[in-house]
Coordinates of C-alpha atoms and ligand atoms in Angstrom, one line a residue:
X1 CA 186.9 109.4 11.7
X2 CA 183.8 108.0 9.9
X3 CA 180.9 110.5 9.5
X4 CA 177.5 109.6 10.4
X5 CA 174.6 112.1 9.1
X6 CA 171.7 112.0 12.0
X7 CA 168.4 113.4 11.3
X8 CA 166.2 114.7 14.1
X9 CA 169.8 114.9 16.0
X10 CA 168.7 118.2 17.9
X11 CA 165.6 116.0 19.1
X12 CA 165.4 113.9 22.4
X13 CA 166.4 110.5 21.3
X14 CA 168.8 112.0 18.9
X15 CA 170.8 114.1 21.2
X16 CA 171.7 111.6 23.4
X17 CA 172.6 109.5 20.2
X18 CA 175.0 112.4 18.7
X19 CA 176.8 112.2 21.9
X20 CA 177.7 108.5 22.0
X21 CA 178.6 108.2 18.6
X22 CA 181.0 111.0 19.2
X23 CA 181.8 109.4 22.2
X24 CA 182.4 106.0 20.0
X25 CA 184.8 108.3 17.7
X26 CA 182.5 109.2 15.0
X27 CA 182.1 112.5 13.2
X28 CA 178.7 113.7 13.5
X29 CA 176.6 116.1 11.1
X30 CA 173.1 116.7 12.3
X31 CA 170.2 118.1 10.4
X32 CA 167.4 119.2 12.1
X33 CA 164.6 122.2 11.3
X34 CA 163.9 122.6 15.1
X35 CA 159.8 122.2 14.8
X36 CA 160.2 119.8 17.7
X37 CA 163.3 120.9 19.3
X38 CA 165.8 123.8 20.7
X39 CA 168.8 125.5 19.3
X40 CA 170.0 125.5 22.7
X41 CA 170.2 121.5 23.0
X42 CA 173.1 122.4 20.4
X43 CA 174.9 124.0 23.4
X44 CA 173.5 121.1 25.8
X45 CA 175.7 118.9 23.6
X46 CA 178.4 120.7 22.8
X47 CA 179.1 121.3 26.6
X48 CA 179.9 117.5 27.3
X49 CA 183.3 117.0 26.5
X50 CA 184.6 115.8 22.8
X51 CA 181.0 116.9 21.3
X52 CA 181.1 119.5 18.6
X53 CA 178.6 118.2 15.9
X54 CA 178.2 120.0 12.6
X55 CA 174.4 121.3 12.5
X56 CA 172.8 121.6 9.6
X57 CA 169.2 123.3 10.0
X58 CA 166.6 122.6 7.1
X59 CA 164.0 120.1 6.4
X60 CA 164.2 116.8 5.0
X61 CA 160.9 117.2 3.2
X62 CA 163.1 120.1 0.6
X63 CA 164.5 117.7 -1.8
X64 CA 167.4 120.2 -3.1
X65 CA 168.2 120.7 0.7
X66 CA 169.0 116.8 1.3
X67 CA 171.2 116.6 -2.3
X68 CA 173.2 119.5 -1.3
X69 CA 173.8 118.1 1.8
X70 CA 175.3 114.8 0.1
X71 CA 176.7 116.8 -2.2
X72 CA 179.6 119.0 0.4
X73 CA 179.1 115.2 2.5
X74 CA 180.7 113.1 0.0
X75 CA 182.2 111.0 3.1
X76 CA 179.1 110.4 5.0
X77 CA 179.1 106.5 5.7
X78 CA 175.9 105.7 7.5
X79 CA 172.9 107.7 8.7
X80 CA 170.5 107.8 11.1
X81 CA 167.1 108.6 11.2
X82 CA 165.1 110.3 13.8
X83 CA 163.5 113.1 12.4
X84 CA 160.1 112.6 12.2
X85 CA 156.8 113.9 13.9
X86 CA 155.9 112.0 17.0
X87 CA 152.9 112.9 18.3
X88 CA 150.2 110.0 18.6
X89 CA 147.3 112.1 19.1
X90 CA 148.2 114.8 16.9
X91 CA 148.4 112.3 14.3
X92 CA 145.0 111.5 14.7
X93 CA 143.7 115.4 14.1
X94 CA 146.4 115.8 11.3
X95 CA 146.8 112.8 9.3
X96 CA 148.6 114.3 6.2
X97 CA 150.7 116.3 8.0
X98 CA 152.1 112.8 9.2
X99 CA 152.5 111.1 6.5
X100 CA 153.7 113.7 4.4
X101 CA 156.4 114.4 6.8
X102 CA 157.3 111.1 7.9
X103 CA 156.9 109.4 4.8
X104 CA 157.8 111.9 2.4
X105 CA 161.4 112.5 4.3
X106 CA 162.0 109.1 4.7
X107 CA 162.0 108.4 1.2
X108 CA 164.0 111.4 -0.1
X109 CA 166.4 110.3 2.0
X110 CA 166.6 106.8 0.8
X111 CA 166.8 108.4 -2.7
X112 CA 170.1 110.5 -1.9
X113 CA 171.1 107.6 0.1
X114 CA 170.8 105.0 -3.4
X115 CA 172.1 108.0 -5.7
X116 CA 175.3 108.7 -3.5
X117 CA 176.1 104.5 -3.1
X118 CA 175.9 105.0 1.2
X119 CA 175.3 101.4 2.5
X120 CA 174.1 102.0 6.3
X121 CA 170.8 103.3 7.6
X122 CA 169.3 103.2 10.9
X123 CA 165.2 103.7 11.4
X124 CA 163.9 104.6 14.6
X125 CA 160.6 102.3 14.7
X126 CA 158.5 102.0 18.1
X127 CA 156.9 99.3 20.0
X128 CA 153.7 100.7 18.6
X129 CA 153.7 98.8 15.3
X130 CA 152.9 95.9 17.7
X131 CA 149.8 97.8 18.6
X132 CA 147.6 95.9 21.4
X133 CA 149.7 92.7 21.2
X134 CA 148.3 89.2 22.3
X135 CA 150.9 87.9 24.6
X136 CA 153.8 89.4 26.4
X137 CA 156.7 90.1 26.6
X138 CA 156.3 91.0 22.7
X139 CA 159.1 89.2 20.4
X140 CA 160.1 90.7 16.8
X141 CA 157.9 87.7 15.6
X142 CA 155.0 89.4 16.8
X143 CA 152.3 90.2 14.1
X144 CA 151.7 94.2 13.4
X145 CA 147.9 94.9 14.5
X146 CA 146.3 97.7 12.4
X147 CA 147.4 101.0 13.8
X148 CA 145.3 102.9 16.6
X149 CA 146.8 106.3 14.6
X150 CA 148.7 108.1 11.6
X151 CA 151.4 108.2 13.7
X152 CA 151.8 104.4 14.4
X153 CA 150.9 103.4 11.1
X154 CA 154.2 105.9 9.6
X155 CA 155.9 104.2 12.0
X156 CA 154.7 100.6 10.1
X157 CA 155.1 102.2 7.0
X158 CA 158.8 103.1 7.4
X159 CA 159.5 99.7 7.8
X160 CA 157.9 97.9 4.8
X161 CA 159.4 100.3 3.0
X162 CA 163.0 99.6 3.9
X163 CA 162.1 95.6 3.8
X164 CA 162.0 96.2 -0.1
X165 CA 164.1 99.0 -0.6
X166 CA 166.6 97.0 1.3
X167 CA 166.4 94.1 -1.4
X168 CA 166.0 96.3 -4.3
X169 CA 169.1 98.5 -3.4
X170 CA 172.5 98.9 -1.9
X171 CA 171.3 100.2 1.2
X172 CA 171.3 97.9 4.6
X173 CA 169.1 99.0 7.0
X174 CA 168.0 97.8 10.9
X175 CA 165.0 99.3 12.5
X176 CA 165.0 99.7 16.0
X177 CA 161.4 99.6 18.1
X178 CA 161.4 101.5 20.8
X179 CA 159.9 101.1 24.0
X180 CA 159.3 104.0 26.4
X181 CA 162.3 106.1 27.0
X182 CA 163.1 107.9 29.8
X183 CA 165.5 110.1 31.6
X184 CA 168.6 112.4 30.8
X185 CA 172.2 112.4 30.1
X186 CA 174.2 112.0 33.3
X187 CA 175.6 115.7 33.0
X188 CA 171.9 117.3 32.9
X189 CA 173.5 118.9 29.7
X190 CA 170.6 117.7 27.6
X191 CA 167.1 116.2 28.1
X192 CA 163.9 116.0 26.9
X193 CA 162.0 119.0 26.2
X194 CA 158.4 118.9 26.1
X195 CA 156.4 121.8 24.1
X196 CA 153.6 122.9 26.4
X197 CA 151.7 120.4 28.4
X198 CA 153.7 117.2 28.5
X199 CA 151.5 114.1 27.0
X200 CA 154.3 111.7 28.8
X201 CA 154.8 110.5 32.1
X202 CA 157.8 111.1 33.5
X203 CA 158.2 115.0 31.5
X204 CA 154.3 115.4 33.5
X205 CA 156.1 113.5 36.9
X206 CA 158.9 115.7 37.2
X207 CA 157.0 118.7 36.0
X208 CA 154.3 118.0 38.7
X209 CA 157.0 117.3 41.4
X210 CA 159.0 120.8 40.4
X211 CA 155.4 123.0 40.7
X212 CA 154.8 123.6 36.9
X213 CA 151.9 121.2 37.5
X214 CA 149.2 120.6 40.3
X215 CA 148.7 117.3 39.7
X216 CA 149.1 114.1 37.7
X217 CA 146.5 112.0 36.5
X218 CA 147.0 108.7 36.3
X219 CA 145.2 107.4 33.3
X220 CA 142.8 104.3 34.3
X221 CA 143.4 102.0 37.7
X222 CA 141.1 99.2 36.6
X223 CA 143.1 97.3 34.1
X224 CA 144.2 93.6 34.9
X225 CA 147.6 94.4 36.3
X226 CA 148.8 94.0 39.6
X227 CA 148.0 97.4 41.0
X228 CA 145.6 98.2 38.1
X229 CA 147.3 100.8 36.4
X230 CA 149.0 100.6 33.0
X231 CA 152.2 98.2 32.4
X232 CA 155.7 99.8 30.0
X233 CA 158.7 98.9 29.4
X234 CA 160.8 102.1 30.6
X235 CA 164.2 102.5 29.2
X236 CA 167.3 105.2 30.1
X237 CA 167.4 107.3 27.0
X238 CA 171.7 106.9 27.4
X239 CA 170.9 103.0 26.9
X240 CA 168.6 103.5 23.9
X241 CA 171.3 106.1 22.2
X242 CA 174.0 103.3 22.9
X243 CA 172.0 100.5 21.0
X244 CA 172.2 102.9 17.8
X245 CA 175.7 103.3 18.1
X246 CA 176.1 99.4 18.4
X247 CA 173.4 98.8 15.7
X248 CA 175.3 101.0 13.0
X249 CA 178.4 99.3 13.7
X250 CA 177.1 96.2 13.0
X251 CA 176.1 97.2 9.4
X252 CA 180.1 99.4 9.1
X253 CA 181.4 95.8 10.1
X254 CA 179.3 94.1 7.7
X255 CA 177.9 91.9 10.9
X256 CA 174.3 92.0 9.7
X257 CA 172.8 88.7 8.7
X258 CA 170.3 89.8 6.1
X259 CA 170.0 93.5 4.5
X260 CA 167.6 94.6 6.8
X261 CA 167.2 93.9 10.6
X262 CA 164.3 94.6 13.3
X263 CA 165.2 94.8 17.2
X264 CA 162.9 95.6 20.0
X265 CA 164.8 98.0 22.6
X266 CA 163.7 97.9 26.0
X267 CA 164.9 96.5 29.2
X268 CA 162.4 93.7 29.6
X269 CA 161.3 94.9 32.3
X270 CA 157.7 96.4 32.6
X271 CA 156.8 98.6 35.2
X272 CA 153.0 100.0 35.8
X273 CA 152.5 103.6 36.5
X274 CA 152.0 103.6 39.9
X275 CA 155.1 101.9 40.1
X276 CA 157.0 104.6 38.2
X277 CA 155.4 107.3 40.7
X278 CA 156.4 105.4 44.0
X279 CA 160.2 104.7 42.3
X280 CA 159.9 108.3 41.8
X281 CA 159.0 109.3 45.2
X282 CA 162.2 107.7 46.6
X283 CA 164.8 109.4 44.4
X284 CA 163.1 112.9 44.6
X285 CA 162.7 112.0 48.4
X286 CA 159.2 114.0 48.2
X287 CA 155.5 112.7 47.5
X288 CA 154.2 113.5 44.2
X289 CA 150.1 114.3 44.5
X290 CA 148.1 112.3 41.7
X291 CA 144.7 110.8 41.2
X292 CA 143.4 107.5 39.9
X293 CA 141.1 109.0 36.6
X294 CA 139.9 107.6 33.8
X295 CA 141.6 105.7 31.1
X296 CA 143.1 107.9 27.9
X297 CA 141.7 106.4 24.9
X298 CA 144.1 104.3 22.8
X299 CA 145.9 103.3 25.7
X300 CA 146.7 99.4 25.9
X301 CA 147.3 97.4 29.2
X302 CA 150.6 96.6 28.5
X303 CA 154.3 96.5 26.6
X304 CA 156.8 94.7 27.6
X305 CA 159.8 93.8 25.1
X306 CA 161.5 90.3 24.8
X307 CA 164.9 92.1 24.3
X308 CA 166.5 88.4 23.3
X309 CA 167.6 89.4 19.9
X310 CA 169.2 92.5 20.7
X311 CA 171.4 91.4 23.5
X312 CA 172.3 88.2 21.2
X313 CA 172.8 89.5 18.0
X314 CA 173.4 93.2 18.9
X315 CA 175.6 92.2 21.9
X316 CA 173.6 95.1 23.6
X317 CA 171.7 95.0 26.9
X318 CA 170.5 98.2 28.8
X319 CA 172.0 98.2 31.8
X320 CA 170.6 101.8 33.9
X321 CA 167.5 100.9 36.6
X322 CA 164.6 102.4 36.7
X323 CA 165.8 104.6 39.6
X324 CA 168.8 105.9 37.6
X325 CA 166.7 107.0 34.3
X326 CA 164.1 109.0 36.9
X327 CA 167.1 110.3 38.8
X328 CA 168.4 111.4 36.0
X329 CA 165.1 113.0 34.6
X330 CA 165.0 115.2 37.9
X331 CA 168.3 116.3 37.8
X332 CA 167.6 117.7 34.4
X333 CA 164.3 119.3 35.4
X334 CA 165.9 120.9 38.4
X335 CA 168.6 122.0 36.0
X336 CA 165.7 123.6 33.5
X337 CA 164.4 125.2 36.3
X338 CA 167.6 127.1 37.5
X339 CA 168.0 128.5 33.9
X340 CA 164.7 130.0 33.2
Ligands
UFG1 N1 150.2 108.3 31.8 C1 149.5 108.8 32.9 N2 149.4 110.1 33.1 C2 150.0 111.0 32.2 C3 150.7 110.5 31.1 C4 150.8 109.1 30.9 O1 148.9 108.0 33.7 O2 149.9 112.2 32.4 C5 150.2 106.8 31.6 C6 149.7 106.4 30.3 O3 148.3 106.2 30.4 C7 150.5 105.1 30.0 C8 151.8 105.4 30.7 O4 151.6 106.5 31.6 O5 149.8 104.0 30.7 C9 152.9 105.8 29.7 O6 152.4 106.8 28.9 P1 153.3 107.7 28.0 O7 152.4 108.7 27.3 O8 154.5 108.2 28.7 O9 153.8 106.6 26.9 P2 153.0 105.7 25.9 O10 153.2 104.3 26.2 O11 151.5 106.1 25.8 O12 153.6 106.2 24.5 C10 154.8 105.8 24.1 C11 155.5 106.8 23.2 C12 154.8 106.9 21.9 C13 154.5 105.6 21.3 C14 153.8 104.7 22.2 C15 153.6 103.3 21.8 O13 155.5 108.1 23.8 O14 155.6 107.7 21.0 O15 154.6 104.6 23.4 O16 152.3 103.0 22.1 F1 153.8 105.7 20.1

């Protein structure tokens, strides 16, 4: 069994991600210093059949920490990368918090990664390097626009510097940027978990809909769309995990055509938010009650990937609707809600 370190692995996008590599066959260790996450998605995971990850909990940003851990790991083969802080307007209040963790990890861990000869890496990018892109849907080829926040610009960051680490070094890497994900695994075993006041829509839609919240805003009706509300791309969090899976086998295969790689994930698909609420409204079978207010500042009209690459190169297409990730996002706050 090849072993796979994942940062961030307790985190949303990483959970799901430790569970189809495992599903895949791979051994997983996770290392995670829950600031963003739950000891108890460690139970989520472990309760879906064949997942029993090794967690490891410290923090990338203690040097010693990430040596040791290469150190008993001899064998790791490939890593990948979530652990970072995601908050865009957080960002904006704390910008050396974000850089230092974001940056700071990223290249310690390229360090052990160089010193200990381990070829395969896997960056979790986001959509929001494009920042408030010309023309959609948005290709790879698009040109970054200067970042609206810390947070985006770590996110840019990252990947120039695995563009030169990548030629410098040993290490192969392929960023993935992420469009919106949604949803649960299928088993309601793990989720996301919002801290306080989701700043997302579908956490705040189901949240709403269960009686935590009285109402949803729904951030600015006057942009040029077709209802006027904001455009995304919204993609199952089980189809995002998968293209990791399929993106690190590529580099264990050796299939990558240059040492490091950029693929937009989404569904191609973009869906506005009053969209997402009436899609909604049918799989709950309830209404949801929401007003039209203001824009949120930062906010751009719309993203909308051109997902050619990926299902080309990667041989990876998401394939859940937008009713299935929403389904599945209920399910899982129904399923929070019968715990606590
Ligand atoms: N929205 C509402 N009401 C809410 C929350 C969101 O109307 O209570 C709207 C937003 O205005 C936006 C859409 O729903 O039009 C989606 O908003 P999200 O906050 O769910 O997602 P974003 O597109 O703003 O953010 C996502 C990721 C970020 C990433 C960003 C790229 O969460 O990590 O895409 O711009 F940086």
């Amino acid at each position: 069994m090849k072993k796979i370190l994942v940062t961030g692995g307790l985190g949303y996008i990483g959970s799901h991600t430790v569970v189809e590599l495992q599903n895949e066959g791979f051994e997983v260790v996770i290392i995670d210093n829950l600031s963003n996450s739950s000891i108890e998605v460690l139970d989520g995971i472990t309760a879906i059949p064949n997942n029993q990850p090794l967690f490891i909990q410290d923090d990338l940003k203690n040097k010693n920490s990430i040596q040791d851990l290469f150190k008993k790991h001899p064998d790791i083969v490939g890593v990948i990368h979530f652990a970072a802080s995601k908050a865009v307007g957080e960002s904006v209040k704390k910008p050396l918090e974000y850089y230092h963790n974001n940056i700071a990890s990223l290249i310690y861990l390229l360090e052990e990664l160089e010193a200990n000869n381990v070829r395969n890496f896997i960056f979790s990018s986001s959509c929001t390097v494009y920042g408030d892109a010309d023309s959609m849907p948005i290709t790879e080829n698009t040109p970054y626009k200067p970042a609206d926040s810390p947070y985006g610009n770590t996110k840019q960051m990252g990947e120039e510097i695995l563009k030169f680490t990548t030629n410098a070094t040993q290490i192969e890497a392929i960023s993935l940027r992420y469009f919106n994900p949604i949803g649960a695994h299928v088993t309601a075993e793990i989720g996301e978990l919002p801290i306080g006041v989701p700043q997302n829509l579908v956490p705040f839609i189901t949240q709403t809909a269960a009686g935590i919240r009285d109402q949803l805003s729904v951030f600015g009706s006057d942009y040029k769309t077709h209802d006027g509300t904001a455009i995304r791309d919204y993609i199952h969090v089980v189809d995002l995990a998968k293209a990791h899976v399929v993106a690190l086998q590529r580099l264990l295969r050796q299939g990558n055509k240059s040492n490091y790689e950029i693929f937009n994930i989404g569904t191609g698909k973009g869906n506005s938010v009053l969209d997402v609420i009436k899609a909604f409204e049918k799989v709950a079978n309830q209404k949801l009650n929401y007003k039209l207010v203001a824009r949120r500042p930062g906010d751009v009209t719309e993203y909308c990937a051109d997902t050619s690459l990926a299902n080309l190169e990667l041989g990876w297409k998401a394939k859940m609707t937008l009713e299935e990730a929403l389904d599945s996002a209920w399910k899982w706050q129904q399923k929070l809600i019968a715990k606590n």
